[in-house]
XYZ file of C-alpha atoms in Angstrom:
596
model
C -13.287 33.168 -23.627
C -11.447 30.616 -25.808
C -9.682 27.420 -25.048
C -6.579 27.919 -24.610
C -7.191 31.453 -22.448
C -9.920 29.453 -20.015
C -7.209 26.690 -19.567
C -4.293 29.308 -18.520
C -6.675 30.617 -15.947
C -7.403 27.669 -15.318
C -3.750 26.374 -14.263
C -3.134 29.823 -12.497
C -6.125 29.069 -10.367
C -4.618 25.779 -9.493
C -1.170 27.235 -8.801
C -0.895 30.705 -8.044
C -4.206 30.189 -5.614
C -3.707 26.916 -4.093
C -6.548 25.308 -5.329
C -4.884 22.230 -6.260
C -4.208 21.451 -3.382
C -7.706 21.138 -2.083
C -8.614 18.452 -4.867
C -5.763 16.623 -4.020
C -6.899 13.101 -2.523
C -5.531 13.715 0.579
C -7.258 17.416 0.829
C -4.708 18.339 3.220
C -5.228 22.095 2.428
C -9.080 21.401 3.026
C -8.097 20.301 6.455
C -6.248 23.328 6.978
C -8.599 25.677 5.509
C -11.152 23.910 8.033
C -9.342 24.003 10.932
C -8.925 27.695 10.557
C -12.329 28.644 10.197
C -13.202 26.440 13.087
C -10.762 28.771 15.253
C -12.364 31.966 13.644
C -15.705 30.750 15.073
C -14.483 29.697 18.440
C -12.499 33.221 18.659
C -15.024 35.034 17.187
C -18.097 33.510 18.007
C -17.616 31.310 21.107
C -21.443 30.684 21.889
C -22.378 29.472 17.830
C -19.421 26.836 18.689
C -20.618 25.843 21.698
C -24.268 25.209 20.011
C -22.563 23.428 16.868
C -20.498 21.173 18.928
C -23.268 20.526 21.337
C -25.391 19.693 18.738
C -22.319 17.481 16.397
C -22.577 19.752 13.639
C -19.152 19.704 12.474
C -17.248 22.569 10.499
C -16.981 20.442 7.385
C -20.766 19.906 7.350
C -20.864 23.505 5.955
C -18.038 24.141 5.537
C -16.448 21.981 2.543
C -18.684 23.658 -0.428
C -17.342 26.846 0.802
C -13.902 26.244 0.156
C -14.308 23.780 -2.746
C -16.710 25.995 -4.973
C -15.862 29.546 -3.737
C -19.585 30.109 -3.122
C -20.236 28.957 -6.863
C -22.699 26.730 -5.704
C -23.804 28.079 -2.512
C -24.891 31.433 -3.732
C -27.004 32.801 -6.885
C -24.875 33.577 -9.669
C -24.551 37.750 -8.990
C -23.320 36.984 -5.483
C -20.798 34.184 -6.217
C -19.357 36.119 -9.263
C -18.589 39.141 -7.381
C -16.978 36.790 -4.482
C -14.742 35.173 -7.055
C -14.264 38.434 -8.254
C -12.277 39.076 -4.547
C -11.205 35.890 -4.384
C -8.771 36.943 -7.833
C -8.089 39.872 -6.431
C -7.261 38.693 -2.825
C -7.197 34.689 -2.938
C -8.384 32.925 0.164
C -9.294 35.242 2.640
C -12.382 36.781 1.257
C -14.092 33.074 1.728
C -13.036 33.166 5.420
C -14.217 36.613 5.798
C -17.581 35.642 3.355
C -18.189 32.614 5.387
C -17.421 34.330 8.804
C -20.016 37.234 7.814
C -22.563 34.821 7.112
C -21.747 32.612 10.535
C -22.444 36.281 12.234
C -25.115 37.751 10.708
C -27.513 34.017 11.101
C -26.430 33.769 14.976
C -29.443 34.226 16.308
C -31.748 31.767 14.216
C -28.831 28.896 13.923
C -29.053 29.235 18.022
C -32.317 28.254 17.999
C -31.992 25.087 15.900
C -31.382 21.505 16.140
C -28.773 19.498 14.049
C -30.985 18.770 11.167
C -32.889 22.262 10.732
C -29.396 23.769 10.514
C -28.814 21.916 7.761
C -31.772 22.737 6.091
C -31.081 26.479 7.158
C -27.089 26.143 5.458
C -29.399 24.763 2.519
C -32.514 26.703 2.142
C -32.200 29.861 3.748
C -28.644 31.588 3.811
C -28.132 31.104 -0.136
C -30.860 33.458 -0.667
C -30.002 36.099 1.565
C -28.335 38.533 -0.283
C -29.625 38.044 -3.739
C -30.947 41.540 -3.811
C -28.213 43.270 -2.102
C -24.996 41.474 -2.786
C -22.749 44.563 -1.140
C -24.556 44.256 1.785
C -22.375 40.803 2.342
C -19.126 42.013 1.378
C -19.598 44.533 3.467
C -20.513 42.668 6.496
C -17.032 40.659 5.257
C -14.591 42.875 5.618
C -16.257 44.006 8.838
C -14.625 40.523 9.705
C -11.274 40.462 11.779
C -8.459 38.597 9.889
C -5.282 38.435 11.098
C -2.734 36.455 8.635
C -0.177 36.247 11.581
C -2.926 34.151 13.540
C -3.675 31.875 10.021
C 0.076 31.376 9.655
C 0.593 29.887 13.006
C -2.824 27.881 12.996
C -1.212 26.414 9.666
C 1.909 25.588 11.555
C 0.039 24.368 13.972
C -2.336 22.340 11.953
C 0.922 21.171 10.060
C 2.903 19.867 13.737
C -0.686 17.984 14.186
C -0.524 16.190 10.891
C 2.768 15.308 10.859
C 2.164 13.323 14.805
C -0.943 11.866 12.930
C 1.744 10.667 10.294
C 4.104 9.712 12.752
C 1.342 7.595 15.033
C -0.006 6.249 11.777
C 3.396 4.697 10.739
C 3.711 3.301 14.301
C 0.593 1.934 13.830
C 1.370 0.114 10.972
C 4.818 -0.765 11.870
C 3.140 -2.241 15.043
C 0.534 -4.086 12.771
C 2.779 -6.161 10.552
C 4.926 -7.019 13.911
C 1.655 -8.471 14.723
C 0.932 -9.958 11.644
C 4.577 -11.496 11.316
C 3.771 -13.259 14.956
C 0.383 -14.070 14.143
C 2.391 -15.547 10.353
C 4.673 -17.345 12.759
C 1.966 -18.726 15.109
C 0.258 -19.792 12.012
C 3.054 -21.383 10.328
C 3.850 -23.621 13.541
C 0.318 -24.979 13.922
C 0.454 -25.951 10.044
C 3.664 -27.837 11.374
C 1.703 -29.565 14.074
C -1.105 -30.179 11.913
C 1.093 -31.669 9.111
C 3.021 -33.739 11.919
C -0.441 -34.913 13.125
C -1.853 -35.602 9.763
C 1.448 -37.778 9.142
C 0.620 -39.465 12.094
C -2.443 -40.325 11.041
C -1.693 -41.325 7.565
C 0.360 -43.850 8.817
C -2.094 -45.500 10.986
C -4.473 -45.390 8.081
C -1.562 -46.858 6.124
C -1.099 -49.762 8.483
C -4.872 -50.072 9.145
C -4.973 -50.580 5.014
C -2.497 -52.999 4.858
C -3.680 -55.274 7.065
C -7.163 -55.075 5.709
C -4.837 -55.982 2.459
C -3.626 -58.652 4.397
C -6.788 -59.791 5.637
C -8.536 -59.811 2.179
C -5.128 -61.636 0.347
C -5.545 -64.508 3.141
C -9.423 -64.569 2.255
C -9.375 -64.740 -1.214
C -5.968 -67.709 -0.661
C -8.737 -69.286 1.673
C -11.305 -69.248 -1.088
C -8.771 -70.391 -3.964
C -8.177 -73.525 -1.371
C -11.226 -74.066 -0.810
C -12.096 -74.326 -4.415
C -8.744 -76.760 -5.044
C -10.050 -79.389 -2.002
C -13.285 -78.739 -3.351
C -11.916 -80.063 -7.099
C -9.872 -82.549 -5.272
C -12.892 -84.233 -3.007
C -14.540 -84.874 -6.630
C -11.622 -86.702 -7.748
C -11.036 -88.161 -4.758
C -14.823 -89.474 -4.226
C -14.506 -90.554 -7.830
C -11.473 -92.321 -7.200
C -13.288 -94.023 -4.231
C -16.429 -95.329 -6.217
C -13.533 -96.468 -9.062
C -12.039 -98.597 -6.042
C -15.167 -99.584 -4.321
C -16.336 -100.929 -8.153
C -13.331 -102.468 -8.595
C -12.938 -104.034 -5.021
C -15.855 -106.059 -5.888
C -14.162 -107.765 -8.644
C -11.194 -110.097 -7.566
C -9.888 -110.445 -11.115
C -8.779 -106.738 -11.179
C -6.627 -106.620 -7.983
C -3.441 -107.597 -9.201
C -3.791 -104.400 -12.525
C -5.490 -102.271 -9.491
C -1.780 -103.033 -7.902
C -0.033 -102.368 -10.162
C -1.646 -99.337 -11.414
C -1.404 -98.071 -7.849
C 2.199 -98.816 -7.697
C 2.652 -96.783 -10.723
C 0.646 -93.777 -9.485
C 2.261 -93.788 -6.053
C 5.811 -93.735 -8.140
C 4.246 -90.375 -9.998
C 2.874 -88.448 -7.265
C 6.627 -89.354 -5.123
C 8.186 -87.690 -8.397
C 5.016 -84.823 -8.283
C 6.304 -84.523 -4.434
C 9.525 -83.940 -4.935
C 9.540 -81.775 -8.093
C 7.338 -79.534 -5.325
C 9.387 -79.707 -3.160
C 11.997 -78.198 -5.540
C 9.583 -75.899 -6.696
C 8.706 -75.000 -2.833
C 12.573 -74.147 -2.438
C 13.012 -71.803 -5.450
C 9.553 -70.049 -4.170
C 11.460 -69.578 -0.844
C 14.647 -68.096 -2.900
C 12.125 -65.998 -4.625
C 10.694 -64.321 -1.932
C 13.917 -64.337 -0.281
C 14.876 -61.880 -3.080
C 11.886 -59.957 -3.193
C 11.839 -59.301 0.518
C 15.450 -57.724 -0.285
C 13.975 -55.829 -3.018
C 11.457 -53.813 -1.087
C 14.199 -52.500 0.970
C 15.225 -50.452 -1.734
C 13.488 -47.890 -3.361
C 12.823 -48.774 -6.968
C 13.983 -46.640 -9.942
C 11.707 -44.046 -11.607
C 12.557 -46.119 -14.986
C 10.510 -49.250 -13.692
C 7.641 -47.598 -12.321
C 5.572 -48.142 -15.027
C 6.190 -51.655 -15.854
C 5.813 -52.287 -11.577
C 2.318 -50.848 -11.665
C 1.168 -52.912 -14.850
C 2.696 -55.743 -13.194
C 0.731 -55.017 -9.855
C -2.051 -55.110 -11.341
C -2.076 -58.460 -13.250
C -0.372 -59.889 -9.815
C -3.631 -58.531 -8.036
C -5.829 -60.218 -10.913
C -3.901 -63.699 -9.891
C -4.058 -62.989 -6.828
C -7.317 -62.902 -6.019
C -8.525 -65.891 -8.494
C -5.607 -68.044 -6.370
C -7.331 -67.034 -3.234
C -10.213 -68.126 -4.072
C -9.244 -71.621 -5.908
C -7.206 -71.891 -2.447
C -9.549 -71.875 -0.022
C -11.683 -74.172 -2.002
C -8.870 -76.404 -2.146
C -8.698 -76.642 1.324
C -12.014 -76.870 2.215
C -12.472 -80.186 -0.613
C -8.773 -81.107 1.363
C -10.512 -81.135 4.780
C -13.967 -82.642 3.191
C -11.502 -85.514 1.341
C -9.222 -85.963 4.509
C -13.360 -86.512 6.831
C -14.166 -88.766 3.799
C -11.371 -90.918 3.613
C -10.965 -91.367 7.472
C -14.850 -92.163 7.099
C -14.229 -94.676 4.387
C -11.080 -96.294 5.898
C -13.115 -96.690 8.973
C -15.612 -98.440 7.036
C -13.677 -100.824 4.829
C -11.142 -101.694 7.430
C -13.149 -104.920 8.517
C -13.565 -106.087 4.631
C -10.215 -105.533 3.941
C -9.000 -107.649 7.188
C -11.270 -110.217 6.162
C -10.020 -110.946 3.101
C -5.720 -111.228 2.852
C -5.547 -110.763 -0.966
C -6.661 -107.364 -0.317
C -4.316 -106.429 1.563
C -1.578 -104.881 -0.327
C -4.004 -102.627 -2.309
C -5.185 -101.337 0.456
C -1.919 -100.468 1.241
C -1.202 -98.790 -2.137
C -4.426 -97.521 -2.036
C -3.633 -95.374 1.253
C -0.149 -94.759 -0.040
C -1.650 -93.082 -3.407
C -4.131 -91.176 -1.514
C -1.956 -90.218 1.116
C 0.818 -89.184 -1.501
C -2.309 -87.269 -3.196
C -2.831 -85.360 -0.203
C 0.638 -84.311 0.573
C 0.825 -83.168 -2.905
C -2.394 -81.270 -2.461
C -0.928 -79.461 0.953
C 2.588 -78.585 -1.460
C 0.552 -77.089 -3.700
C -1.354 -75.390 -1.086
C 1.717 -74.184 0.084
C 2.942 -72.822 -2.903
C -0.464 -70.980 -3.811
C 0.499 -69.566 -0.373
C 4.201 -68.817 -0.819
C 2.961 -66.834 -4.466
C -0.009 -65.236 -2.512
C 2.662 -63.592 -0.198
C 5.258 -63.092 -2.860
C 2.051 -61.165 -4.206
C 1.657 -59.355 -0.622
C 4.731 -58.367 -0.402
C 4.545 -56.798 -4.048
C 1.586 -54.831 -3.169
C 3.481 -53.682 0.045
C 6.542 -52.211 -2.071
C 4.288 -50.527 -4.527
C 1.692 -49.313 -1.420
C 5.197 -48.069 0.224
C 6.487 -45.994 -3.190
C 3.356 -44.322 -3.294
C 3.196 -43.589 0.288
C 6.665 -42.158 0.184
C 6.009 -40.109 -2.987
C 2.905 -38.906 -1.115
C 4.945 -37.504 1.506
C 7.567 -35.969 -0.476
C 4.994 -34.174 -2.260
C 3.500 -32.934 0.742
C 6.939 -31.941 2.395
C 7.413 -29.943 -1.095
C 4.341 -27.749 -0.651
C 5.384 -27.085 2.735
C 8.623 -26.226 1.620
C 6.850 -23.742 -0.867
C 4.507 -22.316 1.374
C 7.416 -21.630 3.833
C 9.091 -19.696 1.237
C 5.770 -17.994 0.373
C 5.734 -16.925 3.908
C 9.064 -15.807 4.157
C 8.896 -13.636 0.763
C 5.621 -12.162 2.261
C 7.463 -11.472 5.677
C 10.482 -9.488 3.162
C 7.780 -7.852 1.496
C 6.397 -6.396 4.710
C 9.416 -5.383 5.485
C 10.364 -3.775 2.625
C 6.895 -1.493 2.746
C 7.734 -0.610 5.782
C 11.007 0.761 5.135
C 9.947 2.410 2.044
C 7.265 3.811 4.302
C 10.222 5.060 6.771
C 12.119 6.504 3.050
C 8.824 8.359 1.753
C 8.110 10.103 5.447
C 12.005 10.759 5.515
C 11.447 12.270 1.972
C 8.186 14.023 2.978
C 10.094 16.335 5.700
C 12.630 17.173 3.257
C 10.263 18.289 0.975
C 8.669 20.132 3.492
C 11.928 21.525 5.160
C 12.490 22.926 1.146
C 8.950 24.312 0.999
C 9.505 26.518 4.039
C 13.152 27.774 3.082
C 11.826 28.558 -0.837
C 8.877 30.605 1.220
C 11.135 32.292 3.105
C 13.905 32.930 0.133
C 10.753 34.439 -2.065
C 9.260 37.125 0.790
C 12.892 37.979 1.121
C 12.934 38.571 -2.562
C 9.587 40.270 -2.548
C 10.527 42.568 0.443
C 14.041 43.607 -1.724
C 12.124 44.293 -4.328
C 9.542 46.430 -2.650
C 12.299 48.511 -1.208
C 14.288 49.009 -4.554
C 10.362 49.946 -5.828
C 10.458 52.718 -2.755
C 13.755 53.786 -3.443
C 12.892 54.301 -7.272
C 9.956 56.345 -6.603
C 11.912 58.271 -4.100
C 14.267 59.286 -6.834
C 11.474 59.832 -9.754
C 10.176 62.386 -7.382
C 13.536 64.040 -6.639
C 13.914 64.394 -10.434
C 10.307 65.635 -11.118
C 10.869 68.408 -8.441
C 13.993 69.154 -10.254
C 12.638 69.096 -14.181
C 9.917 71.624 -11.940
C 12.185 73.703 -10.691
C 14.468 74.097 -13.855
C 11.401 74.849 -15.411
C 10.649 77.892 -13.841
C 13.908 78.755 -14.503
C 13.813 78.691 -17.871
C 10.211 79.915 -18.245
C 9.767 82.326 -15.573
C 11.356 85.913 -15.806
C 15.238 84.769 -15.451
C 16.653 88.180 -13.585
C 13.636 88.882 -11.046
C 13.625 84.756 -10.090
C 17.549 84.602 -9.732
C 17.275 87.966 -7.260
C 14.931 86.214 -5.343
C 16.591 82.895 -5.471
C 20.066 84.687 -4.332
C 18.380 86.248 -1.662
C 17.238 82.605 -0.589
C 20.371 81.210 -0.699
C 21.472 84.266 1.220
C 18.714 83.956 4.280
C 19.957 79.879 4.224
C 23.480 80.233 4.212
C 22.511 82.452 7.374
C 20.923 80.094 8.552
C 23.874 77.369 8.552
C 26.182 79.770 10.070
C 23.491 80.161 12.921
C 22.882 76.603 13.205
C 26.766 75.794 13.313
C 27.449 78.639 15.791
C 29.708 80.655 13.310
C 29.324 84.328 12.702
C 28.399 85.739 9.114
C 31.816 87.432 7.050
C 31.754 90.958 6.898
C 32.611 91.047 3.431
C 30.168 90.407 1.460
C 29.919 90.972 -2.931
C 27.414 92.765 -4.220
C 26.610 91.661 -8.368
C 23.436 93.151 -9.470
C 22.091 94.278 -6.057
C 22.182 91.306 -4.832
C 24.252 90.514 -1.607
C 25.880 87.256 -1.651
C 28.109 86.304 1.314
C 30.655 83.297 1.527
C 30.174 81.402 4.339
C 31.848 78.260 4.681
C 30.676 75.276 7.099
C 33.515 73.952 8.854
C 35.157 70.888 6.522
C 32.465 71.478 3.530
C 34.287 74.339 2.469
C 34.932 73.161 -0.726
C 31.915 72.209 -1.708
C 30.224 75.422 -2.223
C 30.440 76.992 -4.831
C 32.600 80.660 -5.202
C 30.133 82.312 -8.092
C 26.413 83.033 -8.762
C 27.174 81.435 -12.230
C 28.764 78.122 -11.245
C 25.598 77.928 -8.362
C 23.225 78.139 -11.316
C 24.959 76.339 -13.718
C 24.456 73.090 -11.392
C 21.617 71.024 -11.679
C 18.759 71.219 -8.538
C 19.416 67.941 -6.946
C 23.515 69.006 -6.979
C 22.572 72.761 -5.865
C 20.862 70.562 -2.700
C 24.015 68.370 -2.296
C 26.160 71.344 -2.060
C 23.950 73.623 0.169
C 22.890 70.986 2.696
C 25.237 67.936 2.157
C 23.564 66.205 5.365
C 20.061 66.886 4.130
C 17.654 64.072 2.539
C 16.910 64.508 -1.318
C 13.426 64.034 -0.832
C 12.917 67.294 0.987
C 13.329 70.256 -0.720
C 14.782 73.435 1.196
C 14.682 75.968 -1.822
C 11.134 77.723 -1.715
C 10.818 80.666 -3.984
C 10.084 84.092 -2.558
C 6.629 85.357 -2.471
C 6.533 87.431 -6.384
C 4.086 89.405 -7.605
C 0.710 88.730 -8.458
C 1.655 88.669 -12.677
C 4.678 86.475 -11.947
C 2.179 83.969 -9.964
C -0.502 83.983 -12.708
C 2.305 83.515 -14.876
C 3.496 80.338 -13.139
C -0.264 78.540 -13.729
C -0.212 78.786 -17.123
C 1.259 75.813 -19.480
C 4.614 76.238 -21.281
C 5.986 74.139 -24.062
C 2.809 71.580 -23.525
C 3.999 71.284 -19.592
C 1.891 72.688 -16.944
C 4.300 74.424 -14.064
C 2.884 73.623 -9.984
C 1.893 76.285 -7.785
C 4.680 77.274 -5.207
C 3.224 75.177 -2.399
C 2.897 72.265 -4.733
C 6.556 72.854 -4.687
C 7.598 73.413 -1.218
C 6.111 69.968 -0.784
């Protein structure tokens, strides 16, 4: 077979049969077919359905090849070729009535088995049953009872069943993504606890990092004092043994005066230009402290950070030269009390040295208030620092947060696209199952519309035939006429019409006329029928000159066409040996063949 003829066989298989259906992916017509052949068995063969279903050997176990290969692959090649053979002739049924055949005639050993050795039996055994008698089966098949009435309301059935399974299905789902919206919802409001507690949390880490900020900026301004008294105890002990060296020679007191004089006038300038210095510190961090109030703009950002950074460099190395300072403070402060302690009786002994040792604890004491300003301002810069470090540690905090409050703002929208979503698949779902009855409703009414169609036409088909045999009967009849001896075959004929016309007047209760014509030898009589009076006809000529079917209409007008109520007479045995033999190429019937 070529191509293209395989393929339209192919595509009237899939139509005209319902095959595509079964290779659908939903194999809803597999289902059916199933479920039908599971109520042959249980109708037919209660006992084999107990055993199967005792045993969990489904219908489809068996079952599916059937239906899916038409035996193809069940039976040898003979076998299945003269059941597809049927199957074009008769579609469907001859696999219920196959399969129901061989259900029947393996009863007695599938009783006898367990779950698995019917399979292997379905496998091994029934395929190669029949190979050698192949009519054997289809007889046993249409020994099979089939009623289509019973298949069409199993499929109506089957069809009310799947559409609940539809119907519990979408409920199903519907309930499911009600579910999954509250479980969405119960999820979304423990990410809004856990985000509240995590913001919580990140601001006690926040203030447990600042003051460990704190803690290390008041270290390192410990260490940078340390390191300054440190520097300053040098100087100072220098400045001691420079005194103690001079002390011991009288001729230097008065310069060691002066020169004290002059240093105690530089350190009360140093003082007070600290002082000053002190005060615009204090503005300073006055105005910084406003600063961090405010937000800063996204313009200085970059310069803030570089400037953080250097700040943290400074601060760190004025930490540390802080505390050294103080601890050389405190070490210079225990040394000098030591010292004064120590040189107090020299310098009471001798008056001239009196005044130096004035100046002397002047300079040093003006040396160690300058030391404390200076102190002090390495502390007012470390917190000017501090509270640098504090603005920037707040910007990034609050950018931190505002980044975090964005994704949640996101993933709330995420979550409520994904709750539209579901809820636009579910009305869909609602529109397609809406659309899916339609379609079915349509199905039904286009069934209905074409047996309709197919019941006209079979009755227009009856008709038809009814009236090709009226006219054969006729073209027989005429015929004769023509062919057979015309003046012996009208005789008889008027004599027919005679004994009917009789007959009428018996049947209607009217009595024959007396008068009667006699043309030929023949004796015709007029007998009208009550209101048909006009449609007989007066003459022996007009009566043959109509054709058969009107001769019928005019003789009987209440009488069917298909029966015919002019039989000739019994002729002679020439006339009837006549009658057999062909004229003009057209073989004439016997008279019986006629009468019926």
């Amino acid at each position: 077979m070529p191509e293209e003829e395989a393929f339209c066989v192919f595509v009237r298989l899939m139509q005209e049969y319902r095959l595509r259906e079964l290779f659908k992916p939903s194999m809803a017509e597999l289902g059916l077919c199933i479920y039908q052949l599971e109520y042959m068995l249980q109708d037919q063969l209660p006992e084999l359905n107990l055993h199967f279903r005792s045993h969990c050997f489904h219908t489809s176990m068996y079952a599916s090849s059937w239906f899916l290969t038409l035996f193809l692959t069940t039976f040898p090649l003979p076998v299945a070729t003269r059941v597809f053979d049927i199957f074009i002739y008769e579609g469907l049924e001859v696999i219920f009535r196959v399969g129901m055949a061989l259900l029947t005639v393996n009863q007695t050993e599938l009783m006898q088995l367990d779950m698995e050795g019917m399979s292997q039996y379905f496998q091994k055994v029934i395929p190669h049953q029949f190979d050698s008698c192949p009519d054997k089966l289809i007889l046993k098949a249409y020994q099979v009872k089939y009623n289509p009435k019973k298949m069409k309301r199993l499929e109506k059935e089957y069809a009310a069943i799947k559409s609940k399974e539809m119907e519990e299905q979408i409920e199903i789902k519907v309930r499911s993504s009600y579910f999954q919206i509250v479980r969405l919802r119960t999820e979304n409001r423990l990410l809004k606890q856990r985000i509240e507690t995590l913001e919580k949390g990140q601001v006690t880490r926040a203030q447990e990092a600042e003051e460990n900020y704190v803690i290390k900026r008041e270290l390192a301004v410990v260490k940078q004092q340390y390191y300054t008294a440190a520097e300053n105890l040098q100087s100072a002990q220098g400045l001691i043994r420079q005194l103690q060296d001079k002390q011991s020679d009288p001729r230097v007191t008065e310069e060691l005066v002066h020169h004290l004089e002059s240093e105690l006038e530089q350190s009360r300038l140093r003082e007070a230009e600290t002082l000053g210095a002190l005060k615009e510190m204090q503005e300073k961090v006055v105005e910084l402290e406003k600063r961090s109030s405010s937000l800063p703009d996204e313009s200085n950002i970059a310069m803030l950070q570089e400037e953080v950074q250097s700040m943290r460099k400074r601060e760190a190395h004025a930490l540390q030269v802080m505390r050294e300072g103080q601890k050389q403070v405190t070490e210079l402060s225990d040394k000098w009390q030591s010292l004064s302690s120590r040189g107090g009786s020299i310098w009471k002994d001798s008056p001239r040295k009196t005044p130096a040792g004035e100046l002397h604890d002047e300079v040093m004491s003006s040396r160690l208030r300058e030391v404390q300003a200076q102190s002090e301002t390495r502390e007012l810069r470390q917190r000017v620092l501090v509270l640098e470090s504090q603005e920037l540690l707040h910007e990034k905090q609050l950018s931190r947060l505002e980044k975090e409050c964005k994704e949640l703002r996101e993933r709330l929208q995420n979550e409520a696209a994904h709750n539209k979503a579901l809820q636009t698949q579910m009305n869909e779902d609602k529109r397609r199952h809406a659309v899916s009855e339609c379609k079915n409703k349509e199905e039904v009414m286009a069934v209905r519309l074409r047996e309709a169609d197919s019941m006209a036409a079979v009755a227009e088909m009856r008709q038809r035939i009814a009236e090709l045999e009226i006219q054969k009967e006729e073209g027989v009849i005429q015929g004769k006429l023509n062919d057979s001896d015309s003046s012996q075959y009208i005789r008889e004929l008027k004599d027919q019409i005679e004994e009917l016309r009789q007959e009428i007047q018996l049947f209607h209760g009217h009595k024959p006329y007396c008068d009667s014509i006699t043309f030929e030898g023949l004796h015709l009589t007029s007998c009208p029928v009550q209101e048909d009076e006009d449609s007989i006809p007066s003459s022996d000529e007009e009566l043959l000159s109509r054709p058969m079917g009107a001769l019928q209409d005019a003789l009987y007008p209440h009488s069917p066409h298909k029966s015919c109520f002019l039989r000739p007479l019994r002729s002679s045995p020439s006339s009837e040996s006549e009658e057999g033999i062909e004229t003009n190429g057209v073989p004439s019937d016997t008279p019986t063949e006629a009468a019926e």
